[in-house]
């Protein structure tokens, strides 16, 4: 289970997103952090700071998010 702060959000069920560009101080660093999380294959659940949790396929959801923002 991954417990997230404000960087990773889910305003729609089963879809992750990151903070908008205007709220990020260092987008490159945020994307780098996300890439590290997306590499962890054992993540099943993602509990986000804002929005809907992911209760299964957490690793896949993180990889999809990374592919959208990278």
XYZ file of N, CA and C in Angstrom, residues 5 10 25-26 47 51 60 62:
24
model
N 1.057 11.865 -0.404
C 0.763 13.217 0.059
C -0.051 13.924 -1.010
N -6.470 11.776 -7.205
C -7.383 10.970 -8.026
C -8.774 11.599 -7.969
N 6.517 23.342 -7.463
C 7.723 24.162 -7.429
C 8.783 23.623 -8.383
N 8.829 22.305 -8.533
C 9.846 21.666 -9.367
C 9.222 20.455 -10.047
N -3.363 5.105 -1.691
C -4.231 5.979 -0.913
C -3.714 7.406 -1.114
N -8.787 12.769 -3.122
C -9.558 12.040 -4.125
C -9.807 10.583 -3.778
N 0.071 -0.584 -11.779
C -0.326 -0.247 -13.156
C -0.822 1.197 -13.231
N 0.065 3.719 -11.350
C 1.225 4.595 -11.246
C 2.004 4.630 -12.558
